[in-house]
PDB file of C-alpha atoms in Angstrom:
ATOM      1  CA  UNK A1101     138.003  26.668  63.830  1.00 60.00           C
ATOM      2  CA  UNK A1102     141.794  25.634  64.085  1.00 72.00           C
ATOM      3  CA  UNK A1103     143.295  25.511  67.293  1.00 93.00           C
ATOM      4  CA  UNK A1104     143.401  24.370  70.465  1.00 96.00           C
ATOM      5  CA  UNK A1105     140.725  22.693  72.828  1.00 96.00           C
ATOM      6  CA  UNK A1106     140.939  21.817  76.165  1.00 97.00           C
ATOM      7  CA  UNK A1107     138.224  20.093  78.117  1.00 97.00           C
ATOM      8  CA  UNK A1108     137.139  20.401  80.786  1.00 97.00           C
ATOM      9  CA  UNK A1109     136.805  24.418  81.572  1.00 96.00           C
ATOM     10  CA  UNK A1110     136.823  23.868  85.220  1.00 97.00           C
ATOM     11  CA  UNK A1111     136.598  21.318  87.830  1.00 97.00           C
ATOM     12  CA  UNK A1112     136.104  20.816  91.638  1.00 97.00           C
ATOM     13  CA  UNK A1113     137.663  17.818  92.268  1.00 96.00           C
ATOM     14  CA  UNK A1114     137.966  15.610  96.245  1.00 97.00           C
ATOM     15  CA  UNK A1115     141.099  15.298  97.061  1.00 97.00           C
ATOM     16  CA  UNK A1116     143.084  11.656  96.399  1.00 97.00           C
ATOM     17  CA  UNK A1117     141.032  11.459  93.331  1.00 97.00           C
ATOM     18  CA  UNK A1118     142.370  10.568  89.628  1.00 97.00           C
ATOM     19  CA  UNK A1119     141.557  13.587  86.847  1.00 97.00           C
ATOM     20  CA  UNK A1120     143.090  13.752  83.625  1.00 98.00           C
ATOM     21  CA  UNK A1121     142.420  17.330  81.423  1.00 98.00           C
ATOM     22  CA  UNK A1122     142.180  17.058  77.418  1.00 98.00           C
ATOM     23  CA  UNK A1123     143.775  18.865  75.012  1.00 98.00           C
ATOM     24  CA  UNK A1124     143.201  18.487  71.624  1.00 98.00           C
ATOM     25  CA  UNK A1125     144.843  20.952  68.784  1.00 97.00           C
ATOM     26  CA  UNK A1126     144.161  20.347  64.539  1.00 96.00           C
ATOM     27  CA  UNK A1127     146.961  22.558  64.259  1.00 94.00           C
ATOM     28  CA  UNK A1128     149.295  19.571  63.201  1.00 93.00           C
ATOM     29  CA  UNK A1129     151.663  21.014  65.215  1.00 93.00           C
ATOM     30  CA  UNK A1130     154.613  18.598  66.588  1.00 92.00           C
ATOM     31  CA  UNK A1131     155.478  20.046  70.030  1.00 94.00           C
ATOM     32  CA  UNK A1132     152.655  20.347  72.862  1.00 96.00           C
ATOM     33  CA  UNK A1133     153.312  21.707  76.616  1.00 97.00           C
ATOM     34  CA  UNK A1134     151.501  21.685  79.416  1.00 98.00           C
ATOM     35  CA  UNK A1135     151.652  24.519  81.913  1.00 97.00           C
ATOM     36  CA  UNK A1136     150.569  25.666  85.183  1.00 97.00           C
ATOM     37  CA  UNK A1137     149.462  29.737  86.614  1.00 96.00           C
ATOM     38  CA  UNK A1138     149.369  30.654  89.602  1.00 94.00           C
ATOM     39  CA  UNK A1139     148.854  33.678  90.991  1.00 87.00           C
ATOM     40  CA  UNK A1140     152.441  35.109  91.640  1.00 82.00           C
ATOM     41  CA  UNK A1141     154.202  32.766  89.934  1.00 85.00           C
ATOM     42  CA  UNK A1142     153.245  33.152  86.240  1.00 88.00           C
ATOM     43  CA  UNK A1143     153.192  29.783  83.875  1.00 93.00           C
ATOM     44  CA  UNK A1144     155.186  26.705  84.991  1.00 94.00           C
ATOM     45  CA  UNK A1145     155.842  24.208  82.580  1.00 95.00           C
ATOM     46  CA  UNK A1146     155.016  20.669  83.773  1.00 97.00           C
ATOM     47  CA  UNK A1147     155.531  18.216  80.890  1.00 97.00           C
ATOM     48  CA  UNK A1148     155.912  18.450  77.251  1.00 96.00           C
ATOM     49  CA  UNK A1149     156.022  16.200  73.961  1.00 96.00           C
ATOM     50  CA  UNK A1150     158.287  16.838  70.905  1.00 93.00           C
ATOM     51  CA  UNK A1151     156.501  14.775  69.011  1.00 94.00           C
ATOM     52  CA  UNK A1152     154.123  12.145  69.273  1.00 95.00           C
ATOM     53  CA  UNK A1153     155.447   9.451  70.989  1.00 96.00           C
ATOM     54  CA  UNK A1154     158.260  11.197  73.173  1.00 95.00           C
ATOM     55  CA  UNK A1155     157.404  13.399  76.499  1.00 97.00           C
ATOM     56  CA  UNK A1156     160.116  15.303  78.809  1.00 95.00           C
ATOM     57  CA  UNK A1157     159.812  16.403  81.927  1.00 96.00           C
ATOM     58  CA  UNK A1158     159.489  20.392  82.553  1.00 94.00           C
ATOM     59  CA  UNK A1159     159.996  22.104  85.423  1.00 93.00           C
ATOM     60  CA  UNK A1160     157.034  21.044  88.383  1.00 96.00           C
ATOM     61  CA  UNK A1161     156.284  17.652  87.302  1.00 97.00           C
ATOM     62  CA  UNK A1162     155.800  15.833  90.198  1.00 97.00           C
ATOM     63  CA  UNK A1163     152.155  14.626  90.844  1.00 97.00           C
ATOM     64  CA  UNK A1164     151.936  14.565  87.007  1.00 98.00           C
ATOM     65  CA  UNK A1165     151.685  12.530  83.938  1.00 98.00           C
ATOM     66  CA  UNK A1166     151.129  12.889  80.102  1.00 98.00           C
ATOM     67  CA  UNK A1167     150.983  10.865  77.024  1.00 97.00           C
ATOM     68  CA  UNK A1168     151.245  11.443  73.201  1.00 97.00           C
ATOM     69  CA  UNK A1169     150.434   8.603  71.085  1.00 97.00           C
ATOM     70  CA  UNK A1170     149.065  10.564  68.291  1.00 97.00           C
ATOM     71  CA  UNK A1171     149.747  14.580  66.899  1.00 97.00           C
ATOM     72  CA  UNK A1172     146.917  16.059  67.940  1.00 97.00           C
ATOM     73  CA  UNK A1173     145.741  15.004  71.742  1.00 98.00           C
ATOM     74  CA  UNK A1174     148.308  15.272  74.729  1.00 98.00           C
ATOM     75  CA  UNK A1175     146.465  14.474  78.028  1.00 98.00           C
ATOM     76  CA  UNK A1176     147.322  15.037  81.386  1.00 98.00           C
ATOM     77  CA  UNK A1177     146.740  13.137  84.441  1.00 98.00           C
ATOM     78  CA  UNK A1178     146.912  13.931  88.044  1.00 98.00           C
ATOM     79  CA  UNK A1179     146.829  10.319  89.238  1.00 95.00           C
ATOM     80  CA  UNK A1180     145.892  11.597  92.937  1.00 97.00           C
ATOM     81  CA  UNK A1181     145.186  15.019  93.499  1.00 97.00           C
ATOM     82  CA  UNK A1182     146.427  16.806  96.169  1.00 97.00           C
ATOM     83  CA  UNK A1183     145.415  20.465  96.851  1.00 97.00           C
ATOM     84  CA  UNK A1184     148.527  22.242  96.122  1.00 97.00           C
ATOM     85  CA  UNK A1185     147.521  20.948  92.348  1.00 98.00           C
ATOM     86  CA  UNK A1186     144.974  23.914  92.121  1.00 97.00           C
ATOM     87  CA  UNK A1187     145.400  25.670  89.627  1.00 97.00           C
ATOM     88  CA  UNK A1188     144.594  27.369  86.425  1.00 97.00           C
ATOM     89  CA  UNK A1189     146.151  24.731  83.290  1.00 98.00           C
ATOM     90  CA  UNK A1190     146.617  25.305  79.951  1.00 98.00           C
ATOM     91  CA  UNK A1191     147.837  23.140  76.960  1.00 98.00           C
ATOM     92  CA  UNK A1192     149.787  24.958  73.756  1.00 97.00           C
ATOM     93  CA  UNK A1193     151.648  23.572  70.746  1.00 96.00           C
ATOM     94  CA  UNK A1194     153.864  25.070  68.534  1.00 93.00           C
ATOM     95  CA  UNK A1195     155.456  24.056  65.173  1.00 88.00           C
ATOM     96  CA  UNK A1196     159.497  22.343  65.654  1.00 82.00           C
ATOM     97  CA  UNK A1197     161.752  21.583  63.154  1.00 70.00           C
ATOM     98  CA  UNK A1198     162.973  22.816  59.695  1.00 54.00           C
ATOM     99  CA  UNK A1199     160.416  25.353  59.346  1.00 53.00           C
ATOM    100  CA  UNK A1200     160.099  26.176  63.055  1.00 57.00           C
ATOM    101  CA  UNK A1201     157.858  28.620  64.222  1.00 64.00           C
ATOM    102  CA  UNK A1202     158.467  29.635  68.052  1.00 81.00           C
ATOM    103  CA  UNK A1203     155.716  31.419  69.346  1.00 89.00           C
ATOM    104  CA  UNK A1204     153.178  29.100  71.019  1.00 93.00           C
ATOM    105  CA  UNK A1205     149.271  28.712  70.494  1.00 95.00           C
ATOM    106  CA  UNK A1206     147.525  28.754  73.660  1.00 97.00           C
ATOM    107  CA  UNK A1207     144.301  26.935  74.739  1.00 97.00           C
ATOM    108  CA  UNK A1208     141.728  28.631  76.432  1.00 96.00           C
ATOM    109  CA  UNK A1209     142.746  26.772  80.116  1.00 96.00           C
ATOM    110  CA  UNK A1210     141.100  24.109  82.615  1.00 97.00           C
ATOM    111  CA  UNK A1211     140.512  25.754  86.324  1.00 97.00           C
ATOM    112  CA  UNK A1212     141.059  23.031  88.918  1.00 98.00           C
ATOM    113  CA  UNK A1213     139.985  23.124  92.126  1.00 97.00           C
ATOM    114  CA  UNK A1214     141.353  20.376  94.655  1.00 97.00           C
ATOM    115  CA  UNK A1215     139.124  20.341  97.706  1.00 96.00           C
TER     116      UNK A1215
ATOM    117  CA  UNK B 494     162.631  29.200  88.178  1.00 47.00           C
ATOM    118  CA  UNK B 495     161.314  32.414  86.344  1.00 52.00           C
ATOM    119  CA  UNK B 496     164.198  32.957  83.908  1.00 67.00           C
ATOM    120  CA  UNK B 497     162.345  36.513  82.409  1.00 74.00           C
ATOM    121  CA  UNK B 498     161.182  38.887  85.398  1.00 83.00           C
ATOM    122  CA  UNK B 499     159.034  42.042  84.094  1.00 86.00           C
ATOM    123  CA  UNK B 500     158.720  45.192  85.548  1.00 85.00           C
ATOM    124  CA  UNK B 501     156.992  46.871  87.021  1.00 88.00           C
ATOM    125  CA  UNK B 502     154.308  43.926  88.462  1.00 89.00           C
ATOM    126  CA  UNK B 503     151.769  46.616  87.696  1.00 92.00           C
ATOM    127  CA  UNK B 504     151.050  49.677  85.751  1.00 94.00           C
ATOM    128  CA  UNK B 505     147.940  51.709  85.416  1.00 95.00           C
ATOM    129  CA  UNK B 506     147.470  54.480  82.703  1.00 96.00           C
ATOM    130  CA  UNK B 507     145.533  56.872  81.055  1.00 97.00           C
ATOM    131  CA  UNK B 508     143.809  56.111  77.730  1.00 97.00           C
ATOM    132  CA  UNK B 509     146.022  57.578  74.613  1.00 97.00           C
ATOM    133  CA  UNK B 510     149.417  57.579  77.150  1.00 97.00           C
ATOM    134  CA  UNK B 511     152.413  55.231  76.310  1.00 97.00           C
ATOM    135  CA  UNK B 512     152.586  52.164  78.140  1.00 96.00           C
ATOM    136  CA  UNK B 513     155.984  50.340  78.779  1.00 96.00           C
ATOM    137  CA  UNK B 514     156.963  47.163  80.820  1.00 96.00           C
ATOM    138  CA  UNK B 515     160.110  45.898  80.768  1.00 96.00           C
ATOM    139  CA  UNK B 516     161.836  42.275  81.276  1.00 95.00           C
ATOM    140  CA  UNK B 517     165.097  40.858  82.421  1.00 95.00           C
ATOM    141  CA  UNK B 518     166.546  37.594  81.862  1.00 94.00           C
ATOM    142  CA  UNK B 519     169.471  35.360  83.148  1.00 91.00           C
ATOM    143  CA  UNK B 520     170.655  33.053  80.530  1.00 89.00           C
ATOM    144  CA  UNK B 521     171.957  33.503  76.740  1.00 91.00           C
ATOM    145  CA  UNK B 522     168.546  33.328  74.959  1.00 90.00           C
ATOM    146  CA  UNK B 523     167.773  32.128  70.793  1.00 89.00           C
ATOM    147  CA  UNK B 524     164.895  34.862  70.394  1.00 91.00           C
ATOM    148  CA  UNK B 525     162.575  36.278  73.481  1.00 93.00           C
ATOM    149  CA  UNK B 526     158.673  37.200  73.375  1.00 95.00           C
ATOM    150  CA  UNK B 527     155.974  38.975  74.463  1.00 96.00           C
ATOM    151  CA  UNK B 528     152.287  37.749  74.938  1.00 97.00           C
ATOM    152  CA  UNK B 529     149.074  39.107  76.492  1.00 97.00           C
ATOM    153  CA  UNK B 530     146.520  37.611  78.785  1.00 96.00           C
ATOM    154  CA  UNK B 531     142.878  38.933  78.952  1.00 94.00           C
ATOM    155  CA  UNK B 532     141.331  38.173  82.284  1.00 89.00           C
ATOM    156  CA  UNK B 533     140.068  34.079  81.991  1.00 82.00           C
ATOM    157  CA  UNK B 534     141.883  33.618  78.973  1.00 89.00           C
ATOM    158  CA  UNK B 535     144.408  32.116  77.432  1.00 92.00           C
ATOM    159  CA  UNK B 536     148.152  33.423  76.655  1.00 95.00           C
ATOM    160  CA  UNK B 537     148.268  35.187  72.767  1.00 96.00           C
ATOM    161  CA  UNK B 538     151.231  35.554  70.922  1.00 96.00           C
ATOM    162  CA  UNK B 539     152.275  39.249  70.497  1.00 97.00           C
ATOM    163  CA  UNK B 540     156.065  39.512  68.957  1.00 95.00           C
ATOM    164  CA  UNK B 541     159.111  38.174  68.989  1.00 94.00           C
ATOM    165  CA  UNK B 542     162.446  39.156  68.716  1.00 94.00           C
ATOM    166  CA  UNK B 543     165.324  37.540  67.766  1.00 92.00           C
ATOM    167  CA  UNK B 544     168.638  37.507  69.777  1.00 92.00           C
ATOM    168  CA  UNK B 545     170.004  39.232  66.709  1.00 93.00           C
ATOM    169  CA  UNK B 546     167.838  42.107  66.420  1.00 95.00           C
ATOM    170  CA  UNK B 547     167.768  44.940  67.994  1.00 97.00           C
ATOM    171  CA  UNK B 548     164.309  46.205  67.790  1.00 97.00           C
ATOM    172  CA  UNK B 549     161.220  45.358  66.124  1.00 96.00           C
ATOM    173  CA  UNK B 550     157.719  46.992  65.338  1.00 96.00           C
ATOM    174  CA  UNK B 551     154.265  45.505  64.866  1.00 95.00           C
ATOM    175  CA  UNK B 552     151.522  48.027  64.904  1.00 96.00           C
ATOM    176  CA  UNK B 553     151.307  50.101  67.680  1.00 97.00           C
ATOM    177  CA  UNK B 554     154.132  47.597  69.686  1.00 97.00           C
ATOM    178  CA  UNK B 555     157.602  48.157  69.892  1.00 98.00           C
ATOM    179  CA  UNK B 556     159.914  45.972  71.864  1.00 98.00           C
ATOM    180  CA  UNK B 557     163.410  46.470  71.700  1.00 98.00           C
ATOM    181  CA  UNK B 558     166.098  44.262  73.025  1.00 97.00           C
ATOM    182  CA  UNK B 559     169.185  44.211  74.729  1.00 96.00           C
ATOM    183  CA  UNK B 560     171.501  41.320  74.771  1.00 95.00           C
ATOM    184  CA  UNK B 561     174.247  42.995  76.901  1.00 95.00           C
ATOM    185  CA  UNK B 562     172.557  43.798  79.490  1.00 95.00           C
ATOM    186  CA  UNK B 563     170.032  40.734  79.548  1.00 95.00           C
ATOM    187  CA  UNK B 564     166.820  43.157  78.868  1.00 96.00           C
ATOM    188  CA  UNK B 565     163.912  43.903  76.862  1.00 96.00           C
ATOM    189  CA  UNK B 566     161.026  46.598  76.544  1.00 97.00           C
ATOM    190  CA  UNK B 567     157.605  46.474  75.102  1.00 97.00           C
ATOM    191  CA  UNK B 568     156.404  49.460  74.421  1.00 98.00           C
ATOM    192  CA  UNK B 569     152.614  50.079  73.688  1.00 97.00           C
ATOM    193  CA  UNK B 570     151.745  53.419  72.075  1.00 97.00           C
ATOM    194  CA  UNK B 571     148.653  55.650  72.091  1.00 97.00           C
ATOM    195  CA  UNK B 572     147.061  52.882  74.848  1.00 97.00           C
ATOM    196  CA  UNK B 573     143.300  52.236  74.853  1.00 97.00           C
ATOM    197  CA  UNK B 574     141.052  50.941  77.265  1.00 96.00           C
ATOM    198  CA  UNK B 575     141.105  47.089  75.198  1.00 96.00           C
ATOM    199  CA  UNK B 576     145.062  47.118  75.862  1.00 97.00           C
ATOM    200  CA  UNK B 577     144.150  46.590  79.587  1.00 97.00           C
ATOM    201  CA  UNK B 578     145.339  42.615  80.038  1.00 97.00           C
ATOM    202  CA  UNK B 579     148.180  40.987  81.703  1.00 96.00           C
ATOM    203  CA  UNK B 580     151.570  40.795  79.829  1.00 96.00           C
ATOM    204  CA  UNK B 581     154.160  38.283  79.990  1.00 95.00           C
ATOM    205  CA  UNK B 582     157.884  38.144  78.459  1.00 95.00           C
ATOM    206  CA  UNK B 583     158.681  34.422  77.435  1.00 94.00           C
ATOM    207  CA  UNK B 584     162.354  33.694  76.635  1.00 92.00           C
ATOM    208  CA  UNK B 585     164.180  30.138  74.973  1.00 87.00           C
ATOM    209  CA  UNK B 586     167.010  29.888  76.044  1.00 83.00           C
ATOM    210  CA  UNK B 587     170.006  29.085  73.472  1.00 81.00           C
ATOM    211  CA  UNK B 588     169.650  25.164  71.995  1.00 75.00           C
ATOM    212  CA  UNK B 589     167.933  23.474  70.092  1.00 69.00           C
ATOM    213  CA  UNK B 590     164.016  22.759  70.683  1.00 71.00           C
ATOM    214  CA  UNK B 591     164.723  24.967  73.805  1.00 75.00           C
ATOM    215  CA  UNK B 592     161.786  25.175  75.976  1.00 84.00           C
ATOM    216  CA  UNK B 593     160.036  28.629  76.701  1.00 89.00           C
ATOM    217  CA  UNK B 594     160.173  30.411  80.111  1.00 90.00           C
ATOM    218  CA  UNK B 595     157.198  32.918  81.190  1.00 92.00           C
ATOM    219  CA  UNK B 596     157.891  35.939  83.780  1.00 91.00           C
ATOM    220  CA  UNK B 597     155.161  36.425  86.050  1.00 91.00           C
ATOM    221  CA  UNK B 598     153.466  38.930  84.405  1.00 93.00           C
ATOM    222  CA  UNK B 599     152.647  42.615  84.516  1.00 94.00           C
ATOM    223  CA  UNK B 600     149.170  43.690  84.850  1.00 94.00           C
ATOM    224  CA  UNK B 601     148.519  46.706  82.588  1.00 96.00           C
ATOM    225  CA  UNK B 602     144.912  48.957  83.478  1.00 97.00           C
ATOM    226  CA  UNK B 603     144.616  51.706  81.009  1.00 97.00           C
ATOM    227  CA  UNK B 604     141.485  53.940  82.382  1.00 95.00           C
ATOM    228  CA  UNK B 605     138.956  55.357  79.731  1.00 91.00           C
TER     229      UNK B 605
END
């Protein structure tokens, strides 16, 4: 089924500890994004990718990182959670370019819990 | 910073009644969206409208949108109890490969 996968569904996780969430999409899509919900505060965008290759910065990065060195799998990393990082994540792509298509595919979302 | 902020934060209805949230924005936007949100899941894609247009249908949605005065509505007609979900307005701002920004939601209950 096309889409978008994102692995793992939820994790407890010690503070100070590394933890990187997967998303994978066989959507071929170029762009992927990375946000963050929290209750009262709708979807933040951390970090996104363009295209494989290339990642930008979004708008609560901090504590985060990502990669893209292929199309379909965009990682992201929490190199030492802290508790504030708890919080419901999901991954979605979307098509850019000539034939761009704006609306975004969402993933079904990682719940993280930093103790 | 939210860029889209719906109204109300919540609305509760009867089954068969009209249902309709609104958004405002802050910045020139290229087109501005609407998505849903059942409870655990992930964000789906419900319409978009372009800064162009003026209003748009798909199904039992209408959203209309108002460029002077920084606004949209989504408008969801003859509810039913499946409708109940959160909603979110998403809008990219002008530019290219412009980023999306989400509101923080409105949390629609329609009652059976």
């Amino acid at each position: 089924i096309a889409g978008i996968t994102q692995a793992p569904t939820s994790q407890i996780l010690a503070a100070g500890r590394r933890m990187t969430l997967r998303c994978t999409q066989d959507m071929r899509h170029n762009a992927m994004y990375w946000y963050r919900q929290d209750l009262g505060l709708g979807l933040r965008l951390i970090h996104y990718s363009n295209t494989a290759g290339t990642t930008g910065k979004g708008e609560v990065p901090d504590g985060y990182s990502v990669s893209r060195a292929n199309t379909d799998d965009f990682p992201l990393t929490l190199a030492s959670a802290v508790p504030s990082q708890t919080s419901v994540y999901f991954c979605a792509s979307r098509i850019l370019g000539a034939v761009s298509n704006e609306k975004l595919f969402f993933g079904s979302g990682t719940q993280l819990s930093v103790l | 910073s939210q860029q889209g902020e719906e109204d109300p934060q919540a609305l509760s209805i009867q089954e068969g009644e009209n249902a309709t949230m609104n958004c405002s924005y802050k910045t020139s936007i290229n087109n501005l969206q609407w998505y849903r949100q059942n409870s655990g899941r992930g964000l789906v894609h419900l319409i978009l409208i372009r800064s162009n247009e003026r209003e748009k249908h798909s199904g039992r949605l209408r959203v209309t949108l108002d460029t002077s005065k920084k606004s949209s509505s989504l408008l969801i007609t003859a509810s039913r109890a499946a409708d109940t979900a959160s909603y979110f307005c998403a809008t990219a701002p002008t530019g290219a490969n412009s980023k999306l920004t989400f509101g923080k939601g409105i949390t629609l209950s329609v009652r059976p």
